[in-house]
Coordinates of C-alpha atoms in Angstrom, one line a residue:
M1 CA 0.0 0.0 0.0
L2 CA 2.9 2.4 0.7
A3 CA 4.2 2.0 -2.8
R4 CA 0.8 3.0 -4.2
N5 CA 0.7 6.1 -1.9
N6 CA 4.2 7.0 -3.0
D7 CA 3.1 6.6 -6.7
I8 CA 0.2 9.0 -6.0
Y9 CA 2.4 11.5 -4.3
L10 CA 4.9 11.3 -7.2
Y11 CA 2.1 11.7 -9.7
L12 CA 0.7 14.8 -7.8
A13 CA 4.2 16.3 -7.6
M14 CA 4.6 15.8 -11.3
Q15 CA 1.2 17.4 -12.0
K16 CA 2.1 20.4 -9.7
S17 CA 5.5 20.8 -11.5
L18 CA 3.8 20.7 -14.9
F19 CA 1.2 23.3 -13.6
I20 CA 4.1 25.6 -12.4
Y21 CA 5.9 25.1 -15.7
R22 CA 2.8 26.1 -17.7
S23 CA 2.2 29.0 -15.4
I24 CA 5.7 30.3 -15.8
L25 CA 5.5 30.0 -19.6
M26 CA 2.0 31.5 -19.8
N27 CA 3.0 34.5 -17.7
Q28 CA 5.7 35.6 -20.1
D29 CA 3.3 37.8 -22.0
K30 CA 3.0 35.1 -24.7
P31 CA -0.5 34.2 -25.9
Y32 CA -1.9 30.9 -24.8
Y33 CA -5.2 29.1 -25.6
Q34 CA -6.9 26.8 -23.1
I35 CA -7.0 23.2 -24.3
V36 CA -10.5 21.8 -25.0
Y37 CA -10.9 18.1 -23.9
A38 CA -13.3 15.5 -25.1
P39 CA -16.2 15.1 -24.7
N40 CA -17.0 18.6 -26.0
D41 CA -19.5 19.6 -28.6
I42 CA -16.9 21.6 -30.6
F43 CA -15.6 18.3 -31.9
K44 CA -18.9 17.6 -33.5
K45 CA -19.0 20.9 -35.4
Q46 CA -17.5 21.6 -38.8
A47 CA -14.5 24.0 -38.9
E48 CA -14.6 27.0 -41.2
Y49 CA -12.6 27.0 -44.5
I50 CA -9.9 29.6 -44.6
D51 CA -10.0 31.8 -47.7
I52 CA -7.1 34.1 -47.0
V53 CA -4.1 33.7 -44.6
D54 CA -4.1 37.1 -43.0
D55 CA -2.6 38.5 -39.8
N56 CA -5.4 37.0 -37.7
I57 CA -4.7 33.5 -39.0
R58 CA -1.0 34.0 -38.5
T59 CA -1.6 35.0 -34.9
I60 CA -3.8 31.9 -34.4
V61 CA -1.0 29.7 -35.9
D62 CA 1.7 31.4 -33.7
T63 CA -0.3 30.9 -30.6
M64 CA -1.1 27.3 -31.5
L65 CA 2.6 26.7 -31.9
Q66 CA 3.2 28.3 -28.5
N67 CA 0.6 25.9 -27.1
L68 CA 2.3 23.0 -28.8
H69 CA 5.6 23.9 -27.0
I70 CA 4.0 24.5 -23.6
E71 CA 2.0 21.3 -23.7
R72 CA 4.9 19.3 -25.2
A73 CA 2.5 17.9 -27.7
V74 CA 3.1 16.5 -31.2
G75 CA 0.1 18.0 -32.9
L76 CA -2.8 20.3 -32.2
G77 CA -5.9 21.2 -34.2
A78 CA -7.6 24.6 -33.9
N79 CA -10.7 23.0 -32.6
M80 CA -8.6 21.6 -29.7
V81 CA -8.1 25.2 -28.5
G82 CA -11.8 26.3 -29.1
I83 CA -11.3 27.8 -32.6
L84 CA -13.5 26.5 -35.5
K85 CA -11.0 27.1 -38.3
R86 CA -9.3 24.4 -40.5
I87 CA -5.8 24.7 -39.0
A88 CA -3.5 22.0 -37.6
V89 CA 0.1 22.2 -36.4
V90 CA 2.5 19.3 -36.0
D91 CA 6.0 19.1 -34.6
L92 CA 7.6 15.7 -34.5
H93 CA 10.7 16.9 -32.5
E94 CA 13.0 14.5 -34.2
N95 CA 16.4 15.3 -32.6
N96 CA 15.5 19.0 -33.0
K97 CA 16.2 18.7 -36.7
S98 CA 12.6 19.2 -37.8
S99 CA 10.6 22.4 -37.8
P100 CA 6.8 22.6 -37.1
I101 CA 4.4 21.9 -40.0
V102 CA 1.3 24.0 -40.4
F103 CA -1.7 22.7 -42.2
I104 CA -4.3 25.2 -43.5
N105 CA -7.5 23.6 -44.9
P106 CA -6.3 20.0 -44.7
D107 CA -8.6 17.4 -46.2
I108 CA -9.1 14.0 -44.7
T109 CA -8.9 11.6 -47.6
Y110 CA -9.4 8.4 -45.7
F111 CA -10.6 7.4 -42.2
S112 CA -11.5 4.1 -40.6
E113 CA -14.5 3.4 -38.5
E114 CA -12.3 2.8 -35.5
T115 CA -12.0 5.7 -33.1
Q116 CA -9.7 6.4 -30.1
T117 CA -10.0 9.1 -27.4
F118 CA -6.9 10.1 -25.5
I119 CA -7.6 11.8 -22.2

């Protein structure tokens, strides 16, 4: 039982450290979007097509890339930050040799019936 309690304390300590890390990064006058988690109705809605990449879209992309860095994520869709635009950003972090990839108006050409939810 003691090992489980230690595991819980370690988990809570890691969560607290991650919260502090996010707080420090978010308080550096850099924009940050709150992450939207499933289940949420935004994931059932269709995102808007982007006609022109203007400063507003560039700001959204820059902020999403900031989120990607803060969350230490591999990919992020605009709907995951509460924005119904057809934007996705991906950074595979392969030995710091790759740079982020930004998708504007991506089309899904194939999908299976199988679904997965990561929480």
